[in-house]
CSV table of C-alpha atoms and ligand atoms in Angstrom, one decimal:
chain,number,residue,atom,x,y,z
A,1,MET,CA,101.1,112.6,93.0
A,2,TYR,CA,99.2,111.6,89.6
A,3,GLY,CA,96.0,110.9,91.0
A,4,SER,CA,96.5,108.3,93.6
A,5,SER,CA,98.4,108.9,96.8
A,6,TYR,CA,99.9,105.4,96.3
A,7,LEU,CA,102.3,107.0,93.8
A,8,THR,CA,105.3,108.6,95.3
A,9,GLU,CA,108.5,109.8,94.9
A,10,GLN,CA,111.8,108.2,96.6
A,11,ASP,CA,115.5,108.3,95.5
A,12,ASN,CA,114.4,110.1,92.4
A,13,THR,CA,112.4,106.7,91.6
A,14,LEU,CA,108.9,106.5,91.2
A,15,GLN,CA,107.4,103.8,93.9
A,16,ILE,CA,103.6,102.7,93.3
A,17,ASP,CA,102.4,101.8,96.6
A,18,GLY,CA,105.9,100.6,98.8
A,19,VAL,CA,107.3,99.0,95.3
A,20,GLU,CA,109.6,100.4,92.8
A,21,ALA,CA,108.2,101.1,89.3
A,22,THR,CA,111.9,99.7,88.3
A,23,ASP,CA,111.3,96.2,90.2
A,24,LEU,CA,107.8,95.7,88.4
A,25,ALA,CA,109.2,96.2,85.1
A,26,ALA,CA,112.2,93.9,85.8
A,27,GLN,CA,110.5,91.3,87.5
A,28,TYR,CA,107.1,90.9,84.8
A,29,GLY,CA,108.7,92.9,82.0
A,30,THR,CA,107.3,96.0,79.6
A,31,PRO,CA,104.8,96.8,78.7
A,32,LEU,CA,103.1,96.2,82.3
A,33,TYR,CA,100.0,97.3,83.8
A,34,VAL,CA,100.3,98.0,87.6
A,35,MET,CA,97.3,98.7,89.7
A,36,ALA,CA,97.6,100.2,93.3
A,37,GLU,CA,95.3,97.7,94.4
A,38,ARG,CA,94.5,100.2,97.6
A,39,GLU,CA,93.3,103.3,95.7
A,40,LEU,CA,90.9,100.7,94.0
A,41,THR,CA,89.8,99.5,97.1
A,42,ASP,CA,89.7,102.9,99.0
A,43,ARG,CA,87.1,103.8,96.0
A,44,LEU,CA,85.0,100.2,95.9
A,45,ALA,CA,84.6,101.7,100.0
A,46,THR,CA,84.0,105.4,98.9
A,47,VAL,CA,80.8,103.7,97.4
A,48,ARG,CA,79.8,102.0,99.6
A,49,ASP,CA,80.1,104.2,102.8
A,50,GLY,CA,79.1,107.2,101.0
A,51,PHE,CA,76.4,106.0,98.7
A,52,LEU,CA,75.4,102.8,99.2
A,53,THR,CA,75.2,102.3,103.3
A,54,LYS,CA,74.7,105.9,103.6
A,55,TYR,CA,70.9,106.1,101.2
A,56,PRO,CA,68.7,102.9,101.9
A,57,ASN,CA,67.5,101.3,99.2
A,58,THR,CA,70.2,102.4,96.6
A,59,TYR,CA,72.6,99.9,94.7
A,60,ALA,CA,75.7,100.5,92.6
A,61,SER,CA,77.1,98.2,89.7
A,62,PHE,CA,80.6,98.4,88.5
A,63,ALA,CA,80.5,98.8,84.3
A,64,SER,CA,82.6,95.8,84.1
A,65,LYS,CA,83.5,97.4,80.4
A,66,ALA,CA,86.3,99.8,81.9
A,67,LEU,CA,88.3,97.1,83.5
A,68,THR,CA,87.2,93.3,82.8
A,69,ILE,CA,89.6,91.5,85.1
A,70,GLY,CA,88.7,88.7,87.8
A,71,ALA,CA,90.2,90.0,90.2
A,72,VAL,CA,89.0,93.6,90.4
A,73,TYR,CA,85.4,91.7,89.9
A,74,GLN,CA,86.0,89.9,93.4
A,75,GLN,CA,86.7,93.1,95.2
A,76,VAL,CA,83.7,95.4,93.5
A,77,VAL,CA,81.4,92.3,94.7
A,78,ARG,CA,83.5,92.1,98.4
A,79,HIS,CA,82.5,96.0,98.9
A,80,GLY,CA,78.7,95.6,97.7
A,81,LEU,CA,78.5,96.5,94.3
A,82,GLY,CA,76.9,94.4,91.3
A,83,ILE,CA,78.6,94.5,87.8
A,84,ASP,CA,77.5,96.1,84.6
A,85,VAL,CA,78.3,93.5,81.8
A,86,VAL,CA,77.1,94.6,78.3
A,87,THR,CA,78.0,91.0,76.4
A,88,GLY,CA,77.8,87.6,76.8
A,89,GLY,CA,81.6,87.5,77.4
A,90,GLU,CA,81.3,89.7,79.7
A,91,LEU,CA,79.2,88.0,81.3
A,92,TYR,CA,80.5,85.1,81.3
A,93,ILE,CA,83.8,86.0,83.0
A,94,ALA,CA,81.6,87.8,85.8
A,95,ARG,CA,80.2,84.6,86.5
A,96,GLN,CA,83.8,82.7,86.2
A,97,ALA,CA,84.7,85.3,89.0
A,98,GLY,CA,82.0,84.3,91.2
A,99,VAL,CA,79.8,87.0,90.8
A,100,PRO,CA,75.9,85.9,92.0
A,101,ALA,CA,73.9,86.4,88.7
A,102,GLU,CA,71.4,88.6,90.3
A,103,ARG,CA,73.8,91.2,91.1
A,104,ILE,CA,74.6,91.5,87.3
A,105,TYR,CA,73.0,93.6,85.0
A,106,PHE,CA,72.7,93.6,81.4
A,107,HIS,CA,73.0,96.1,79.1
A,108,GLY,CA,73.6,97.1,75.6
A,109,SER,CA,71.8,99.0,72.1
A,110,ASN,CA,71.9,95.6,70.8
A,111,LYS,CA,72.2,92.3,72.4
A,112,SER,CA,72.3,89.4,70.4
A,113,THR,CA,69.3,86.9,70.7
A,114,GLN,CA,72.3,84.1,72.2
A,115,ASP,CA,73.6,86.5,74.4
A,116,LEU,CA,69.9,87.2,76.1
A,117,ARG,CA,69.1,83.9,76.1
A,118,TYR,CA,72.2,83.2,77.9
A,119,ALA,CA,71.5,86.2,80.7
A,120,VAL,CA,67.8,84.2,81.1
A,121,GLU,CA,69.5,81.1,81.6
A,122,GLU,CA,71.7,82.3,84.5
A,123,GLY,CA,69.1,84.2,85.7
A,124,VAL,CA,70.9,88.2,86.0
A,125,GLY,CA,69.4,90.3,88.1
A,126,LYS,CA,68.0,92.7,85.4
A,127,ILE,CA,68.1,93.3,82.1
A,128,VAL,CA,68.2,97.0,80.8
A,129,ILE,CA,66.0,97.2,77.7
A,130,ASP,CA,67.3,99.4,75.1
A,131,HIS,CA,65.4,99.2,71.9
A,132,TYR,CA,61.7,98.6,70.9
A,133,GLY,CA,62.5,95.4,69.1
A,134,GLU,CA,64.3,93.7,72.3
A,135,ILE,CA,61.0,93.7,73.7
A,136,ALA,CA,59.4,91.5,71.8
A,137,GLN,CA,62.9,89.2,71.0
A,138,LEU,CA,63.6,89.6,75.5
A,139,GLU,CA,59.2,88.5,76.2
A,140,GLN,CA,60.2,85.3,73.4
A,141,ILE,CA,63.0,84.3,75.5
A,142,ALA,CA,61.8,84.5,78.5
A,143,ALA,CA,58.3,82.5,77.7
A,144,ASP,CA,60.7,80.4,75.9
A,145,ALA,CA,62.5,79.7,79.4
A,146,CYS,CA,59.1,80.2,81.9
A,147,GLN,CA,60.6,82.7,83.6
A,148,THR,CA,59.9,86.3,84.5
A,149,VAL,CA,62.6,88.9,83.8
A,150,ASN,CA,62.9,92.0,85.6
A,151,VAL,CA,63.7,95.1,83.2
A,152,LEU,CA,64.6,98.9,83.0
A,153,ILE,CA,64.4,100.8,80.0
A,154,ARG,CA,67.1,102.6,79.2
A,155,ILE,CA,66.1,106.6,77.6
A,156,VAL,CA,67.6,109.4,76.2
A,157,PRO,CA,67.0,112.1,78.7
A,158,GLN,CA,68.3,114.9,76.4
A,159,VAL,CA,71.3,116.2,78.7
A,160,ILE,CA,74.8,116.1,77.2
A,161,GLY,CA,77.4,115.3,79.3
A,162,GLY,CA,81.1,113.6,78.1
A,163,ALA,CA,84.2,114.7,77.7
A,164,HIS,CA,84.8,113.8,74.0
A,165,THR,CA,81.5,113.8,71.2
A,166,LYS,CA,82.7,109.9,71.2
A,167,ILE,CA,81.4,109.5,74.6
A,168,GLN,CA,78.6,111.6,74.7
A,169,THR,CA,75.2,109.3,74.9
A,170,GLY,CA,72.2,111.6,76.4
A,171,GLY,CA,71.9,113.8,73.5
A,172,VAL,CA,68.5,113.0,71.3
A,173,ASP,CA,71.2,111.7,68.0
A,174,THR,CA,72.2,108.7,70.2
A,175,LYS,CA,72.3,105.0,69.3
A,176,PHE,CA,71.6,104.5,72.9
A,177,GLY,CA,68.0,104.1,74.3
A,178,PHE,CA,64.6,104.9,74.1
A,179,SER,CA,63.9,108.7,72.5
A,180,THR,CA,62.2,111.0,74.7
A,181,HIS,CA,61.4,113.7,71.8
A,182,ASP,CA,58.9,112.1,70.6
A,183,ASP,CA,56.8,108.9,72.3
A,184,SER,CA,58.6,106.5,71.9
A,185,TYR,CA,59.5,105.6,75.3
A,186,LEU,CA,55.7,105.7,76.6
A,187,GLU,CA,55.2,102.8,73.7
A,188,ALA,CA,58.3,100.6,75.8
A,189,VAL,CA,56.5,101.1,78.7
A,190,ARG,CA,53.1,100.5,77.4
A,191,ALA,CA,54.3,97.5,76.0
A,192,ILE,CA,56.4,95.5,78.5
A,193,LEU,CA,53.7,95.9,81.1
A,194,ALA,CA,51.5,94.5,78.5
A,195,SER,CA,53.8,91.7,78.3
A,196,GLU,CA,53.4,88.4,80.4
A,197,HIS,CA,56.8,87.6,81.1
A,198,LEU,CA,58.3,90.8,81.7
A,199,VAL,CA,58.6,93.2,84.8
A,200,LEU,CA,59.2,96.5,84.2
A,201,LEU,CA,60.9,98.3,87.5
A,202,GLY,CA,61.6,101.6,86.0
A,203,ILE,CA,63.4,103.7,84.3
A,204,HIS,CA,67.6,104.2,83.3
A,205,CYS,CA,70.0,106.5,82.0
A,206,HIS,CA,73.7,107.0,81.1
A,207,VAL,CA,74.6,110.4,79.6
A,208,GLY,CA,78.4,110.3,78.9
A,209,SER,CA,81.7,109.7,80.5
A,210,GLN,CA,84.7,111.4,82.2
A,211,ILE,CA,82.3,114.0,83.4
A,212,GLN,CA,83.8,116.5,85.8
A,213,ASP,CA,80.2,119.0,86.4
A,214,ARG,CA,78.3,117.8,88.8
A,215,THR,CA,75.4,120.1,88.1
A,216,LEU,CA,75.4,117.7,85.2
A,217,PHE,CA,74.3,114.6,87.5
A,218,GLU,CA,71.7,117.1,89.1
A,219,ARG,CA,70.5,117.6,85.9
A,220,THR,CA,70.4,114.0,84.8
A,221,ALA,CA,68.6,114.0,88.5
A,222,ARG,CA,65.8,115.9,87.9
A,223,THR,CA,65.2,115.3,84.2
A,224,MET,CA,64.8,112.2,84.9
A,225,MET,CA,61.7,112.3,87.9
A,226,GLY,CA,60.4,114.1,85.2
A,227,PHE,CA,60.1,111.3,83.3
A,228,VAL,CA,59.0,109.3,85.9
A,229,GLU,CA,55.9,112.0,86.7
A,230,THR,CA,55.6,111.5,82.6
A,231,ILE,CA,55.4,107.9,82.6
A,232,ARG,CA,52.7,107.6,85.7
A,233,GLN,CA,50.6,110.4,84.2
A,234,GLU,CA,50.3,109.1,80.8
A,235,THR,CA,50.6,105.3,81.5
A,236,GLU,CA,50.1,104.7,85.5
A,237,PHE,CA,52.8,103.1,85.9
A,238,THR,CA,54.8,104.4,88.3
A,239,ALA,CA,58.9,103.7,88.3
A,240,SER,CA,60.3,102.2,91.7
A,241,GLU,CA,63.5,102.4,90.0
A,242,VAL,CA,66.0,105.5,88.4
A,243,ASN,CA,69.1,105.0,87.4
A,244,VAL,CA,71.2,107.3,86.6
A,245,GLY,CA,74.1,105.4,85.2
A,246,GLY,CA,78.1,106.2,85.2
A,247,GLY,CA,80.3,109.3,83.7
A,248,PHE,CA,82.0,109.8,87.3
A,249,GLY,CA,85.1,111.9,86.0
A,250,ILE,CA,88.5,111.5,87.5
A,251,ALA,CA,92.5,113.8,87.5
A,252,TYR,CA,93.7,112.5,84.3
A,253,THR,CA,96.1,115.4,84.5
A,254,LYS,CA,97.2,118.0,86.9
A,255,ASP,CA,94.7,120.7,85.0
A,256,ASP,CA,91.9,118.2,85.5
A,257,VAL,CA,89.9,118.8,88.0
A,258,PRO,CA,87.9,115.5,89.2
A,259,LEU,CA,84.4,114.7,90.0
A,260,ASP,CA,83.7,114.9,93.9
A,261,PHE,CA,81.8,111.6,94.2
A,262,GLU,CA,80.1,112.0,97.9
A,263,GLN,CA,78.9,115.4,97.4
A,264,THR,CA,78.2,114.6,94.0
A,265,MET,CA,75.2,111.7,95.3
A,266,GLU,CA,74.5,114.3,97.8
A,267,HIS,CA,73.1,116.5,95.5
A,268,VAL,CA,72.1,114.0,93.2
A,269,MET,CA,70.3,112.3,96.5
A,270,THR,CA,68.6,115.8,97.5
A,271,ILE,CA,67.0,116.7,94.7
A,272,ILE,CA,65.4,113.2,94.0
A,273,GLU,CA,64.4,113.5,97.4
A,274,GLU,CA,62.4,116.9,96.8
A,275,GLU,CA,61.4,115.5,93.5
A,276,SER,CA,59.3,112.3,94.9
A,277,THR,CA,57.6,114.4,97.7
A,278,ARG,CA,56.4,116.8,95.0
A,279,LEU,CA,55.2,114.1,93.2
A,280,GLY,CA,53.8,112.1,96.2
A,281,ILE,CA,55.5,108.9,95.7
A,282,GLU,CA,58.1,107.0,97.7
A,283,ARG,CA,61.4,107.8,96.6
A,284,PRO,CA,62.3,105.0,94.0
A,285,ARG,CA,65.2,102.7,94.1
A,286,ILE,CA,68.5,104.6,93.1
A,287,GLY,CA,70.8,103.0,90.8
A,288,ILE,CA,74.7,104.1,89.9
A,289,GLU,CA,77.1,103.1,87.7
A,290,PRO,CA,80.3,104.2,87.9
A,291,GLY,CA,83.4,102.5,85.4
A,292,ARG,CA,86.6,104.9,84.8
A,293,TRP,CA,85.9,106.5,88.6
A,294,VAL,CA,86.7,102.9,90.2
A,295,VAL,CA,89.7,102.1,88.4
A,296,ALA,CA,91.4,104.8,86.4
A,297,ASN,CA,93.5,106.4,89.0
A,298,ALA,CA,94.9,102.9,90.3
A,299,GLY,CA,96.1,102.2,87.0
A,300,THR,CA,100.2,102.8,85.6
A,301,THR,CA,101.3,101.6,82.4
A,302,LEU,CA,105.2,101.1,82.6
A,303,TYR,CA,107.1,100.8,79.5
A,304,THR,CA,110.3,100.6,78.5
A,305,VAL,CA,112.0,103.2,76.1
A,306,GLY,CA,113.5,102.8,73.0
A,307,ALA,CA,114.0,104.3,70.1
A,308,ILE,CA,114.6,108.3,70.6
A,309,LYS,CA,114.6,110.4,67.4
A,310,GLU,CA,115.3,114.3,66.7
A,311,VAL,CA,113.1,115.7,64.2
A,312,GLN,CA,115.6,119.1,63.6
A,313,GLY,CA,113.4,121.7,64.4
A,314,VAL,CA,110.2,119.8,64.8
A,315,ARG,CA,110.2,116.8,67.8
A,316,THR,CA,111.3,114.4,69.7
A,317,TYR,CA,110.1,111.2,69.2
A,318,LEU,CA,110.6,109.3,72.4
A,319,SER,CA,109.8,105.7,71.5
A,320,VAL,CA,108.2,102.3,73.7
A,321,ASP,CA,107.8,99.1,73.5
A,322,GLY,CA,103.6,99.0,73.7
A,323,GLY,CA,101.4,101.9,72.6
A,324,MET,CA,97.9,101.4,70.4
A,325,ALA,CA,97.6,98.2,71.1
A,326,ASP,CA,97.5,98.4,74.7
A,327,ASN,CA,96.3,102.2,75.2
A,328,ILE,CA,93.8,103.2,71.9
A,329,ARG,CA,92.6,106.1,74.3
A,330,PRO,CA,95.4,108.4,72.8
A,331,ALA,CA,93.8,107.5,69.5
A,332,LEU,CA,90.8,106.8,69.4
A,333,TYR,CA,89.6,110.5,71.0
A,334,GLY,CA,92.4,112.2,71.8
A,335,ALA,CA,92.7,111.2,75.2
A,336,VAL,CA,95.6,112.9,77.6
A,337,TYR,CA,98.0,111.3,80.1
A,338,GLU,CA,100.7,112.2,82.0
A,339,THR,CA,104.0,110.8,82.1
A,340,VAL,CA,107.0,110.3,84.0
A,341,ILE,CA,110.5,108.4,83.6
A,342,ALA,CA,110.2,106.1,86.6
A,343,ASN,CA,113.8,106.4,87.3
A,344,ARG,CA,114.6,109.8,87.1
A,345,VAL,CA,111.4,111.6,88.2
A,346,THR,CA,113.5,114.9,88.2
A,347,GLY,CA,116.1,116.4,86.0
A,348,THR,CA,116.3,118.5,83.3
A,349,LEU,CA,112.8,118.4,81.5
A,350,ARG,CA,113.2,117.8,78.3
A,351,GLU,CA,109.6,118.0,76.0
A,352,VAL,CA,108.7,114.6,74.0
A,353,THR,CA,106.4,112.7,72.0
A,354,VAL,CA,105.9,109.8,73.3
A,355,VAL,CA,104.5,107.1,70.2
A,356,GLY,CA,104.3,103.4,70.4
A,357,ALA,CA,105.6,100.6,68.3
A,358,ALA,CA,102.7,100.2,66.0
A,359,CYS,CA,102.7,100.6,62.4
A,360,GLU,CA,100.5,104.0,62.5
A,361,SER,CA,101.4,107.2,62.5
A,362,GLY,CA,98.8,107.6,64.9
A,363,ASP,CA,100.2,105.4,67.6
A,364,LEU,CA,100.8,108.0,70.3
A,365,VAL,CA,101.1,107.4,73.8
A,366,ALA,CA,101.4,111.6,74.9
A,367,GLU,CA,102.0,114.5,73.1
A,368,LYS,CA,104.1,117.3,74.1
A,369,ALA,CA,105.4,115.3,77.6
A,370,GLN,CA,107.8,116.6,79.9
A,371,VAL,CA,110.4,113.8,81.3
A,372,ALA,CA,114.0,114.4,82.5
A,373,GLU,CA,116.9,113.5,80.4
A,374,PRO,CA,115.5,110.4,79.1
A,375,ALA,CA,117.6,107.8,77.7
A,376,SER,CA,117.1,103.8,75.6
A,377,GLY,CA,116.3,101.5,78.6
A,378,ASP,CA,114.5,104.1,81.2
A,379,THR,CA,111.2,102.7,82.3
A,380,LEU,CA,108.1,105.2,81.0
A,381,ALA,CA,105.6,105.2,83.6
A,382,VAL,CA,101.8,106.6,82.1
A,383,PHE,CA,99.3,107.0,84.8
A,384,GLY,CA,95.7,106.5,84.9
A,385,THR,CA,95.5,103.6,82.6
A,386,GLY,CA,93.5,101.7,84.9
A,387,ALA,CA,90.0,102.2,82.9
A,388,TYR,CA,89.7,101.5,79.6
A,389,ASN,CA,93.3,100.1,78.9
A,390,PHE,CA,93.4,96.6,79.6
A,391,SER,CA,90.1,96.0,78.5
A,392,MET,CA,90.5,97.7,75.0
A,393,ALA,CA,93.6,95.6,74.2
A,394,SER,CA,93.9,94.0,71.0
A,395,ASN,CA,97.0,92.1,69.6
A,396,TYR,CA,97.4,94.6,66.9
A,397,ASN,CA,100.7,93.8,65.3
A,398,GLN,CA,100.6,91.2,67.6
A,399,PHE,CA,101.8,93.0,70.5
A,400,LEU,CA,101.0,90.3,73.7
A,401,ARG,CA,98.6,91.8,75.7
A,402,PRO,CA,100.6,92.9,78.6
A,403,ALA,CA,100.5,91.4,82.3
A,404,VAL,CA,98.0,92.9,85.7
A,405,VAL,CA,100.1,93.4,88.4
A,406,PHE,CA,98.3,94.5,91.8
A,407,VAL,CA,100.6,96.3,93.7
A,408,ASN,CA,99.9,95.8,97.7
A,409,GLN,CA,101.6,97.6,100.6
A,410,GLY,CA,105.2,96.6,99.3
A,411,GLU,CA,103.5,93.6,98.2
A,412,ALA,CA,103.2,92.8,94.1
A,413,ARG,CA,100.9,89.8,92.7
A,414,GLU,CA,100.4,89.3,89.2
A,415,VAL,CA,96.3,89.0,88.3
A,416,VAL,CA,96.9,88.3,84.9
A,417,ARG,CA,99.7,86.4,83.8
A,418,ARG,CA,101.2,88.1,79.7
A,419,GLN,CA,100.0,86.3,76.5
A,420,THR,CA,102.6,84.5,74.5
A,421,TYR,CA,103.5,83.6,70.9
A,422,ALA,CA,101.3,80.3,71.1
A,423,ASP,CA,98.3,82.4,72.8
A,424,LEU,CA,98.7,84.6,69.6
A,425,VAL,CA,98.0,81.4,67.5
A,426,THR,CA,94.9,78.9,69.8
A,427,CYS,CA,92.3,80.0,67.3
A,428,ASP,CA,93.8,80.1,64.0
A,429,LEU,CA,92.9,77.0,62.4
A,430,GLY,CA,95.3,77.4,59.3
A,431,LEU,CA,98.1,76.7,61.5
A,432,GLU,CA,96.8,73.3,62.5
A,433,ASN,CA,99.3,71.3,60.5
A,434,VAL,CA,101.9,73.4,61.5
A,435,ARG,CA,101.8,72.9,64.8
A,436,SER,CA,100.9,69.4,64.9
B,501,LIG,C1,80.2,102.7,80.1
B,501,LIG,C2,79.1,102.9,80.9
B,501,LIG,C3,78.9,103.3,82.1
B,501,LIG,C4,79.8,103.6,82.5
B,501,LIG,O1,81.3,105.0,82.5
B,501,LIG,P1,81.9,105.5,82.9
B,501,LIG,O2,82.1,106.7,82.5
B,501,LIG,O3,83.3,104.3,82.9
B,501,LIG,O4,81.4,105.7,84.6
B,501,LIG,C5,78.6,102.9,83.0
B,501,LIG,N1,76.8,102.8,82.6
B,501,LIG,C6,76.5,102.3,80.9
B,501,LIG,C7,75.3,102.2,80.6
B,501,LIG,C8,78.0,102.4,80.6
B,501,LIG,O5,77.7,102.4,79.1
C-alpha cells in the first residue's frame, strides 16, 4: 500500500510499521514527518547488495539534499554508501553526523570560495567541478592549503530526463556542468590536466530527477562512455571514473511505475562493460547518486484536518495544519501525492482539494484527493514525502518545522525535534533587547 509494505491498514486505521498513525500524531503533534526506517534500510541494502557488492570497483553516494538529517546519514554510511553535498551547510551536517570526509563528495553549480576552502580543509573525497572558473578557483585554494584535490568534471550529456522541466538537468540549456555541444568540456579537461594540485579522475553527469524510464539511464551510460572515448582521443586522458548521477524514480501514486533499481543497474553495467571492451580500456570505476529513491517512499506526513469548506458547485477545500512550509513540491512543480484519512482509511469517498494553512492560494497539498467522510480533527496522511519535504521546508508564515520520527517494528523514536517559537527568533538581532 502507498509505495511501502510498511504502510498497512488495521481496523480501518493506518499503521506505519506497527504503530498507529493517530498515536504518532497524538504523541508528537502535527504536522509530523514519519519515516518507516525499515523502508529506508531495505533500500540502502538494495543499493549495497544489488550494486556495490555485485559489481566491483563501484561506489554510491546518497544525495543528501533529499533528506538532510543525521539519523539518515548514519544509516547511509552503515550500508556502505557515501554522501553527496552541495553546500558548506550540508558538509557541516554530514561531518557532525560522523561521516568520514573521504566519503563525502562536493557538488554544486556555484560553490563559494569559502565553501570550497572548507571542503578542502576537511579533506572531502572528491570535488565535482561544474564550470570553467572553478578550475582556477580550486587550484588556488588547493595550492594555498598545500594539498592535492581529486576532481571529476560534470558534463552535460544532452540526454534529457526528469518528470518536470524544473528537475531536468541533462539538456543543452542548463546551468549545470560543462557543455558538450562545443569544446567546453575538452578545454576543462586540458586545464585540469595542466594544473598542479588538481587530480582529474573522470567525468560526472546527472540528467534529471524522478526518472521512471530505464532506457534513459542506458542512454546516459552509453553517451558517457562516448565522452570517455572522445576525451581520450582529444587529450590522451583516460577517465578512471564515470559517475552517472541519480534520478532513480519512485511511485508517488498508484499510477506511477517505480524504476527497478537492480535491473536498471544491470543494464547500465552491461553497457559500460561492453563499451569499455570496445574502447580497449579497463572498465572505469562507476558511481551513482540516488537521493529520492532511497528516502521518498519511507516518508509519510501526518496532518490534522481543520477547516472544511464547500464552495457550492465548485469544490470542497479541506485544510490541514501544514502545507507549503513543510511540502513545497506541489506549489513548486505540481507534484502529486496520495492521501488517506489515517483514522478512517475506508468509507464513502469524497473528492476534496487538500490545502495548507499558509496565506497563499497556491498552498496546495493534493488536488482531487479521494478521502473517506472527512471531518475536522481527523488525521490526514500524505504518502511518499520522505524526499525533498523536510529538506525543502521553510518557516514561511513562521510555521514551525515539524519533528521527524523514525518508526521501526512497533517502536517510534524522534530523530529531529519540532521547532519551538524560540527557534524562530534565534537569529533576529532586533529582538535582543526584548529578550534581555
Ligand atoms: C539532486 C541530485 C541527485 C539526486 O537526485 P534524485 O532524483 O533525488 O536521485 C544526484 N546527483 C546530483 C548532482 C544532484 O543534483
